[in-house]
Coordinates of C-alpha atoms and ligand atoms in Angstrom, one line a residue:
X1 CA -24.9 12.8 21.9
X2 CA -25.9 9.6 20.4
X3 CA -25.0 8.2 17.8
X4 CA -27.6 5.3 17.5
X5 CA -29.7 4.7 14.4
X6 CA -33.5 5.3 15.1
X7 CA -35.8 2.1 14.2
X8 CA -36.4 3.6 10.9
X9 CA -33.1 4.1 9.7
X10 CA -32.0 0.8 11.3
X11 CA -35.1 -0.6 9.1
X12 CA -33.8 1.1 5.7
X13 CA -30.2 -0.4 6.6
X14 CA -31.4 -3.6 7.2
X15 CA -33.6 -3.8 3.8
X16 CA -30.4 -2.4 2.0
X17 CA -28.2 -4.9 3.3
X18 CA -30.8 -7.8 2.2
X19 CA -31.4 -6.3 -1.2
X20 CA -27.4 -6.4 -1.5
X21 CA -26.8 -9.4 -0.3
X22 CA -29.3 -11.4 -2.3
X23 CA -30.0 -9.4 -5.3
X24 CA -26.7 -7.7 -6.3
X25 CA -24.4 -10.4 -5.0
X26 CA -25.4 -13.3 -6.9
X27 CA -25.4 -11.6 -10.3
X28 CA -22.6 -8.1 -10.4
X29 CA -19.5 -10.3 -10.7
X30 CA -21.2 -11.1 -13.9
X31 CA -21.7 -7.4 -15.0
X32 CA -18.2 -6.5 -13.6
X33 CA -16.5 -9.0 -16.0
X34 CA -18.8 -8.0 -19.1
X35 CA -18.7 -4.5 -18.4
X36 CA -22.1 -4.1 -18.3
X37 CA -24.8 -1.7 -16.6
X38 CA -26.8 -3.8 -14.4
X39 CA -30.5 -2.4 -15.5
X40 CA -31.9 -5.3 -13.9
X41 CA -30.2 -4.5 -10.3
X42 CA -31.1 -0.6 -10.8
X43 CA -34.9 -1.4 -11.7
X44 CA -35.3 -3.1 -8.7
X45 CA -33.5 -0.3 -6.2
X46 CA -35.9 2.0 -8.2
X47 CA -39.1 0.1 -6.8
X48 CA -37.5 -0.2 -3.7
X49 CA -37.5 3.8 -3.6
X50 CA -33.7 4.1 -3.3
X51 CA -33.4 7.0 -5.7
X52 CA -36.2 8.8 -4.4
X53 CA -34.6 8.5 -0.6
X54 CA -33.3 12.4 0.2
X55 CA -36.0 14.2 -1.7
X56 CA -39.8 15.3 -0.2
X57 CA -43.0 13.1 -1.2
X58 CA -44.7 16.1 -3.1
X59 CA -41.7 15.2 -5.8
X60 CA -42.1 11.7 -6.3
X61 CA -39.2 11.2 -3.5
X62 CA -39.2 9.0 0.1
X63 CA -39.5 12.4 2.6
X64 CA -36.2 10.6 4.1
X65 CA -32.7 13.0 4.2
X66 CA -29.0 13.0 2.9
X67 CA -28.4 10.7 6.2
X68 CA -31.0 7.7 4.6
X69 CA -29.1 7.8 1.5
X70 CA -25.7 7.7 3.4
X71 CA -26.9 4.3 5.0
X72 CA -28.0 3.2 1.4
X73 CA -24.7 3.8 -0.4
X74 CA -22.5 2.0 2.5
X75 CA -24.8 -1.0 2.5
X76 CA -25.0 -1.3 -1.4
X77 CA -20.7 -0.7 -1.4
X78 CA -20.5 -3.6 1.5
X79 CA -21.3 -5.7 -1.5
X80 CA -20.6 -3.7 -5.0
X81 CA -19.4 -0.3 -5.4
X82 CA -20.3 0.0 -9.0
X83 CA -23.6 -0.3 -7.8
X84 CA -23.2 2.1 -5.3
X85 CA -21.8 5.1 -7.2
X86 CA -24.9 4.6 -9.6
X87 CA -26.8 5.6 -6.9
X88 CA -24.4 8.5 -5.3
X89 CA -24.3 10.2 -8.6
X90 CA -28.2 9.9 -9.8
X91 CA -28.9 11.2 -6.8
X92 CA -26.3 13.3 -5.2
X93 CA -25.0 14.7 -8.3
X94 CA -28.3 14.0 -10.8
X95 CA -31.1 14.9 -9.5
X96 CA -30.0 16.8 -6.5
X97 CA -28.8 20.0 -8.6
X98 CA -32.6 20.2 -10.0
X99 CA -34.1 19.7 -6.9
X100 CA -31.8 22.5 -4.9
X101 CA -31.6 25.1 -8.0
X102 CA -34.7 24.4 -10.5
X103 CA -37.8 25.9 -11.0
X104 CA -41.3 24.5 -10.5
X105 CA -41.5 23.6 -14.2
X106 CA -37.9 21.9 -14.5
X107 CA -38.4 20.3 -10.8
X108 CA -41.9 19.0 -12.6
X109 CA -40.5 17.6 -15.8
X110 CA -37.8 16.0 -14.6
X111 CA -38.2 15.1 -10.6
X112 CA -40.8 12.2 -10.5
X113 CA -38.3 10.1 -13.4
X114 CA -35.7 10.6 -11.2
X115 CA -36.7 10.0 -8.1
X116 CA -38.0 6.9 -9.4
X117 CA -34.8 5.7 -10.8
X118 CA -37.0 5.4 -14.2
X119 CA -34.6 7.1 -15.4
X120 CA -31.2 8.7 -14.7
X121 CA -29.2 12.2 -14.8
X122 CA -25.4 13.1 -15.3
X123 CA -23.3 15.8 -13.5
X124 CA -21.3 17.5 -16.5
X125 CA -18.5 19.2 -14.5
X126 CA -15.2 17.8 -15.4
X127 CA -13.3 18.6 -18.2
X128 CA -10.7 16.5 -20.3
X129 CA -8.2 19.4 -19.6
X130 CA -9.4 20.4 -16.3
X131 CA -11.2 18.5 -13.1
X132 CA -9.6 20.0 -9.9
X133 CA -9.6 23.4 -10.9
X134 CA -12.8 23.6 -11.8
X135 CA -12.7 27.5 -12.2
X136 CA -10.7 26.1 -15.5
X137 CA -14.2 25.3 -17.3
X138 CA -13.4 25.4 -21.2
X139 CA -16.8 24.4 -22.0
X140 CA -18.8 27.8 -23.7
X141 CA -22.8 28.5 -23.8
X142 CA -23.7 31.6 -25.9
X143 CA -27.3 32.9 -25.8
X144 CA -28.8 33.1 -29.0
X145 CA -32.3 34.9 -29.3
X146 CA -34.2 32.0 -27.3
X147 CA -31.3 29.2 -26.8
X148 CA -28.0 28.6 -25.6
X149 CA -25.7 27.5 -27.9
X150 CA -23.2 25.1 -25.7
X151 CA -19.9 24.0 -27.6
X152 CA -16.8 21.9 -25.6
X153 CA -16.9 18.7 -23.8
X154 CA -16.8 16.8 -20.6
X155 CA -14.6 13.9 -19.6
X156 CA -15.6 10.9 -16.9
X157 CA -18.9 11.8 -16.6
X158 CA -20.9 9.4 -14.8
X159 CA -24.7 7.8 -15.9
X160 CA -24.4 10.0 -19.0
X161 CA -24.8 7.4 -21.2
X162 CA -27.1 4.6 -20.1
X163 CA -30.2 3.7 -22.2
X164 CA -32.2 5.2 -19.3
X165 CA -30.3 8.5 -19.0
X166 CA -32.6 11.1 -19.6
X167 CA -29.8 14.1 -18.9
X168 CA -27.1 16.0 -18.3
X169 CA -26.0 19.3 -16.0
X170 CA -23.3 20.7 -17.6
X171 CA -21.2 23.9 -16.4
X172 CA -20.0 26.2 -19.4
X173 CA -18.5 29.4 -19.1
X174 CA -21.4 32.4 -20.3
X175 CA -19.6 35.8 -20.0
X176 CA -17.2 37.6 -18.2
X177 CA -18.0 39.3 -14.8
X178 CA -17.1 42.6 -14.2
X179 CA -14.1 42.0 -12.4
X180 CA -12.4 39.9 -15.2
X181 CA -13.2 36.2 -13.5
X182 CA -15.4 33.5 -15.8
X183 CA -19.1 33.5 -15.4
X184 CA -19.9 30.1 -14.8
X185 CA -23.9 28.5 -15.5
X186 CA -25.3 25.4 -15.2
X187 CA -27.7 24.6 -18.3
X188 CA -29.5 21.3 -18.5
X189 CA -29.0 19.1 -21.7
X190 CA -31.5 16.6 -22.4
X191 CA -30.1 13.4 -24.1
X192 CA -30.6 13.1 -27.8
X193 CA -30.5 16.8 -28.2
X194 CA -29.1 17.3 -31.3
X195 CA -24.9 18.3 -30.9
X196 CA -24.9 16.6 -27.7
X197 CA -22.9 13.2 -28.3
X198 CA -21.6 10.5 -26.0
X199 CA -18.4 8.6 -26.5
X200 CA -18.0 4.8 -26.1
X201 CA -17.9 3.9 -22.3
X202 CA -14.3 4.3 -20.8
X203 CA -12.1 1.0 -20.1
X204 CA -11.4 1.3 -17.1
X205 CA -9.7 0.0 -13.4
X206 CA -12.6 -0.4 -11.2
X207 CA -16.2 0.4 -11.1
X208 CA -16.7 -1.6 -14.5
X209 CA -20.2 -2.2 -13.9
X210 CA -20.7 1.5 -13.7
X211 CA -21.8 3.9 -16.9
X212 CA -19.3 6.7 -17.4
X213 CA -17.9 8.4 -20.8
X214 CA -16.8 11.7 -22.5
X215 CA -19.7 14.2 -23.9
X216 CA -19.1 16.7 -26.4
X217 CA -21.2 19.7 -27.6
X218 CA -21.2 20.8 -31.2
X219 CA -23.3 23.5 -31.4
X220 CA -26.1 22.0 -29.4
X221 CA -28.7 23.8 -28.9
X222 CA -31.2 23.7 -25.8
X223 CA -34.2 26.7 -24.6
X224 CA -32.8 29.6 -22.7
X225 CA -35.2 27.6 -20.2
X226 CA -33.0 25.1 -19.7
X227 CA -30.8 27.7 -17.8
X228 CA -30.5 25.9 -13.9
X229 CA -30.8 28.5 -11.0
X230 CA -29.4 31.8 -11.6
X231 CA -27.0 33.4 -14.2
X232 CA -23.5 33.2 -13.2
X233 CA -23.6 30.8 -9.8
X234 CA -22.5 27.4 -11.5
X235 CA -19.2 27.8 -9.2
X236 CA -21.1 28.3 -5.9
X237 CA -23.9 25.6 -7.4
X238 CA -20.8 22.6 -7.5
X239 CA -19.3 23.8 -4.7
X240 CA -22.3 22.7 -2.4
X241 CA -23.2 19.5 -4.5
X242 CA -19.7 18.5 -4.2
X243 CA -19.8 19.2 -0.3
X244 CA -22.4 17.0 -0.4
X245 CA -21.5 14.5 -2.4
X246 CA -18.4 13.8 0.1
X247 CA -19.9 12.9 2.5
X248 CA -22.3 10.4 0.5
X249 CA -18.8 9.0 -1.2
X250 CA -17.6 9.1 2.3
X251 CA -20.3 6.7 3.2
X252 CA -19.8 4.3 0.4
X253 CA -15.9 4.2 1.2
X254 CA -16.9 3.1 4.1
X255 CA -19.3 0.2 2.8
X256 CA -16.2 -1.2 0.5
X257 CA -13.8 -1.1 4.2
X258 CA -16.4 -2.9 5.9
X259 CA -17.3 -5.3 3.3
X260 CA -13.5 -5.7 3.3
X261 CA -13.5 -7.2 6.8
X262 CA -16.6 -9.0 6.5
X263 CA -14.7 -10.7 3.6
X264 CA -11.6 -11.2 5.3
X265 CA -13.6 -12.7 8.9
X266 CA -15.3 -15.3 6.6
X267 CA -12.6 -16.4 4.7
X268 CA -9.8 -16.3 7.7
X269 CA -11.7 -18.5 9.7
X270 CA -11.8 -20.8 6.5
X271 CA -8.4 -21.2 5.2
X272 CA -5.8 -23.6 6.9
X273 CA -2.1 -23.0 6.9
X274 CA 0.3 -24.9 8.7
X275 CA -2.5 -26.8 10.6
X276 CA -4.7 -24.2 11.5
X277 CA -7.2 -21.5 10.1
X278 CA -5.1 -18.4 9.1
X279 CA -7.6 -16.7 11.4
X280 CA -5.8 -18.6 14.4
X281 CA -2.7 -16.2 13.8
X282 CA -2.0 -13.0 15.5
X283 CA -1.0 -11.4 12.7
X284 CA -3.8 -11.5 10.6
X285 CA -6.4 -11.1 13.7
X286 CA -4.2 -7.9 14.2
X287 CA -4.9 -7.0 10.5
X288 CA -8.5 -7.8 10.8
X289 CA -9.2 -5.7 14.1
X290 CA -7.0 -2.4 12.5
X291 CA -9.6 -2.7 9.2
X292 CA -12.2 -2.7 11.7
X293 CA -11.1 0.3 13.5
X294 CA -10.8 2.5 10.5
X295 CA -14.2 1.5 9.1
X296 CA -15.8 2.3 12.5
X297 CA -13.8 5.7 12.8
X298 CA -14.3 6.8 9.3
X299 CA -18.4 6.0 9.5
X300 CA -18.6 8.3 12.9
X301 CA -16.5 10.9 10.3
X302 CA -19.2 11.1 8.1
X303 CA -22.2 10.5 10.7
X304 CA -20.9 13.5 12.0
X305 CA -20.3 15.8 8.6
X306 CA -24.2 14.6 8.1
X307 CA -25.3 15.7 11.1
X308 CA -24.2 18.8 10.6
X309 CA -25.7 19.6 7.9
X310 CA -28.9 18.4 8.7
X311 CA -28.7 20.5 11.5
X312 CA -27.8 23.6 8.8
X313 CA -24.8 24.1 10.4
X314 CA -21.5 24.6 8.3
X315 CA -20.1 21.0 7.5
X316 CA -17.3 21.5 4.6
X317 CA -14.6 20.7 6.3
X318 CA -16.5 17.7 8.1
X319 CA -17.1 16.7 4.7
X320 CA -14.0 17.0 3.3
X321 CA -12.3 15.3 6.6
X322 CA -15.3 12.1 6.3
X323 CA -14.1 12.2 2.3
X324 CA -10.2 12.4 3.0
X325 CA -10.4 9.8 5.8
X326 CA -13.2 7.4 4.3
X327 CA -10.7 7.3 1.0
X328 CA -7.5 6.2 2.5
X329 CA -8.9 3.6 4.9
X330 CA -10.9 2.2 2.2
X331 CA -7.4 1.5 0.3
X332 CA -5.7 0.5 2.9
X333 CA -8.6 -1.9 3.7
X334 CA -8.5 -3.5 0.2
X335 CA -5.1 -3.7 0.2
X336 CA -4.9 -6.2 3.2
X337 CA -8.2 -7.9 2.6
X338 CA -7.0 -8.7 -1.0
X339 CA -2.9 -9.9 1.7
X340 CA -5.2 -12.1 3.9
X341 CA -6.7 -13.9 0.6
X342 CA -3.6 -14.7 -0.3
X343 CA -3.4 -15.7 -4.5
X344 CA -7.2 -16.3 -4.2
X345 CA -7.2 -12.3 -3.4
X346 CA -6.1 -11.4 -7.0
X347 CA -8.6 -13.9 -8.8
X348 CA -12.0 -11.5 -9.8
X349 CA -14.1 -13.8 -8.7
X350 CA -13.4 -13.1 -4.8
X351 CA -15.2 -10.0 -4.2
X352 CA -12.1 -8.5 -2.3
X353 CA -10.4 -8.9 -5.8
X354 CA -13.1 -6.0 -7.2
X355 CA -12.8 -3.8 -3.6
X356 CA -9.2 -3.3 -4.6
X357 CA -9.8 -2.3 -8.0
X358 CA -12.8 -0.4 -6.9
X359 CA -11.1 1.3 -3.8
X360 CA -8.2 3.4 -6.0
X361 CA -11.0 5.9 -7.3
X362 CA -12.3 6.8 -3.9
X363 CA -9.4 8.7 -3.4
X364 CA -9.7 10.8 -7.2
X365 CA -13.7 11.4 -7.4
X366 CA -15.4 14.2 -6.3
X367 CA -12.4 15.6 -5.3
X368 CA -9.0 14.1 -4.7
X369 CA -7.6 13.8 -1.6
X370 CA -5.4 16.6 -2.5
X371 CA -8.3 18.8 -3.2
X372 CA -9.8 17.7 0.2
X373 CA -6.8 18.8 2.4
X374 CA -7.0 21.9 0.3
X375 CA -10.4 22.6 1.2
X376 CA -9.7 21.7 5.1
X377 CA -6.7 23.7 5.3
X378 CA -8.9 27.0 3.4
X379 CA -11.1 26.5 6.3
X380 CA -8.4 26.5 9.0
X381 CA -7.7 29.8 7.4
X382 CA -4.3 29.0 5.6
Ligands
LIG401 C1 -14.8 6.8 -12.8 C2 -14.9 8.3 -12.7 C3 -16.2 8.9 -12.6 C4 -16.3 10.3 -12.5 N1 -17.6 10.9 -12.5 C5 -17.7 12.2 -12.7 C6 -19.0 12.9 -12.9 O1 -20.0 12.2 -12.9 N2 -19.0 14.2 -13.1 C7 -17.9 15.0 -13.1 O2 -18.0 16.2 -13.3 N3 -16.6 14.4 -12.9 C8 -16.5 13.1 -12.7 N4 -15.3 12.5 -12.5 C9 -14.1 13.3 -12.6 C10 -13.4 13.4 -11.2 O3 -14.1 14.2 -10.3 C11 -12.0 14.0 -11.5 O4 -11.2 13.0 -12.2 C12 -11.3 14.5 -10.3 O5 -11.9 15.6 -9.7 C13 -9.8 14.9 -10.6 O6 -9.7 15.7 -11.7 P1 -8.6 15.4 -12.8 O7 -8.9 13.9 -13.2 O8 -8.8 16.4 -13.9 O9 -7.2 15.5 -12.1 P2 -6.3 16.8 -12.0 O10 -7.1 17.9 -11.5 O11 -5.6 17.0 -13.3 O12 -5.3 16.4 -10.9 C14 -4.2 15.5 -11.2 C15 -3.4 15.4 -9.9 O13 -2.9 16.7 -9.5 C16 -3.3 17.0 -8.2 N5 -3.5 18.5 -8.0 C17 -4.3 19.3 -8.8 N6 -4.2 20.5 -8.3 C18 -3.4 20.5 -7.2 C19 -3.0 21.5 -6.3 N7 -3.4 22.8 -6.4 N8 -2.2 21.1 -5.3 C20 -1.8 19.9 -5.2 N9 -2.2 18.9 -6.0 C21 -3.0 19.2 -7.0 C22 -4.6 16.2 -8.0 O14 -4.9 16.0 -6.6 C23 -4.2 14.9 -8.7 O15 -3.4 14.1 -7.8 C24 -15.2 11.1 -12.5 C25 -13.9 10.5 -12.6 C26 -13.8 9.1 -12.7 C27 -12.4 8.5 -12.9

């Protein structure tokens, strides 16, 4: 057992971290305030190759695995998580989907953009009426001669509206199977398509600098083509992107707790009450070495849900236990970072400020943590 990185990974994590520190630091408090997508940040992670990370070289991608991405996400959240799920969703839950369930000609058309971060792709799963249960999928796609004819919506769905979003997956019921239960597909919707409209970006909490809105289809009409995988297995198709996805949200849950005590270390060993650095004082040390502890615990989590499924072995419960743990630490995390900054912690322009508001979501995407002790309980068979 070890749980080392090899030279190359320890390369990639080191690059990351630079790239976060001097590139995305200096400029996404700016973006977070404005609410605005940092196309400037996301151009450059595109050249460095960050979107292309998990996917083979014959597609435009890096020939790394799910495990170099994992490093990627928790260096980019150790400094900005809006950045971070940018990259978790274009790849985990944009291009990903194509790349397991395409064909040759929709891997050809839409891979290399990707992979290159050129451009990006949304996962259309959620519903304004239903998230959790996903099996409650309103959204309808009727074949008509040559094209499906998709009419509902979709609610928080992330890079679906960015001037470089070039599409969205989006799960609609298209029949009935035989024993009464919803046949669900996966169709891809390329933006612009005519019937396919994006609402204003959401106002929301945390991950301002991040691109997410409500879709609705009105009669839009895409090729029969654009069908992804097989007829009927949009529920089994979520059910192992989102087992995925938790552990890459796992790993950047784990980048916010750590850049939570790098922030609280620096400033700690700054700040002077009654005569001495706050850092002097038991009771913040104490506070400091528990954040540490559930960073370096919830990282082996995930570490070990990727492994797992690197190795091809079963990993949903690992990835639902890396998710679960990975959340709540995060929180708890921000929450005492933003104690030891004192006031200073609830002005935006201390980054511990924008872990707190980021952290909340962690616990509600991609499954909530409800959902996640669901699914770990299933597996214990209860
Ligand atoms: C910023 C943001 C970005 C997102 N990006 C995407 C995206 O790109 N694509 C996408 O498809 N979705 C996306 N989502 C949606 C997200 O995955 C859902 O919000 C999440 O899965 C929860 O669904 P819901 O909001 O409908 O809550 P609900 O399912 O309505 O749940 C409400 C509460 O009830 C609890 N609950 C539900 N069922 C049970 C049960 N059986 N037992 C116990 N408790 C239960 C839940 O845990 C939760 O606490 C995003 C959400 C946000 C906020």
């Amino acid at each position: 057992m070890d749980f080392r990185l090899s030279e190359e990974q320890e390369a990639l994590r080191e690059s990351v971290r630079d790239f976060a520190r001097e590139v995305v630091a200096p400029t996404i408090a700016e973006h977070y305030e404005q609410h605005t997508f940092p196309y400037e940040i996301i151009r450059q992670m595109g050249k460095m190759g960050l979107f292309g990370l998990p996917f083979p070289e014959e597609h435009g991608g890096m020939g790394g695995d799910y495990f170099a991405l994992c490093l990627a996400l928790e260096e980019l959240a150790r400094v900005d998580s809006s950045v971070a799920i940018t990259l978790e969703a274009a790849v985990s839950l944009g291009a990903m989907p194509i790349y397991r369930f395409g064909t040759d000609e929709q891997k050809a058309q839409w891979l290399p953009k990707l992979l290159s971060g050129e451009a990006l792709a949304g996962f259309g799963l959620t519903e304004p009426g239903t998230g959790s249960d996903a099996g409650g999928t309103q959204t309808r796609a009727v074949l008509d001669g040559d094209e499906w004819v998709i009419n509902g919506s979709k609610a928080f769905i992330t890079n679906s509206g960015t001037d470089i979003t070039a599409l969205v997956t989006v799960t609609a019921v298209t029949g009935t199977k035989p024993d009464g239960s919803k046949e669900l597909s996966t169709i891809i919707v390329p933006s612009g398509t005519p019937g396919f409209s994006v609402a204003p970006g959401y106002s929301k909490v945390g991950w301002t600098a991040s691109d997410t809105h409500e879709l609705t289809f009105d009669d839009c009409r895409v090729p029969a083509a654009n069908l992804l995988g097989e007829r009927g297995r949009g529920f089994a198709q979520f059910l192992r992107i989102l087992d995925e996805g938790r552990i890459a949200i796992a790993a950047l849950a784990v980048g916010l707790a750590q850049g939570c005590v790098d922030e609280s270390v620096k400033y700690a060993n700054e700040r002077q009450a009654f005569g001495r650095p706050i850092g002097a004082y038991q009771a913040i040390q104490f506070k400091v070495a528990d954040m540490e502890m559930k960073a370096h615990t919830a990282r082996l989590a995930y570490y070990d849900a990727a492994a797992r499924m690197l190795a091809g072995e079963p990993f949903k419960r690992q990835a639902a236990i890396a998710k679960l743990h990975a959340s709540t630490i995060a929180v708890d995390n921000a929450r005492e970072a933003t104690q030891i900054h004192g006031g200073y912690g609830f002005m935006n322009e201390y980054p511990v400020a924008r872990f707190w508001r980021d952290s909340k979501i962690l616990e509600i995407g991609e499954g909530t943590s409800e959902v996640q002790r669901m699914v770990i309980a299933r597996d214990l068979g209860m």
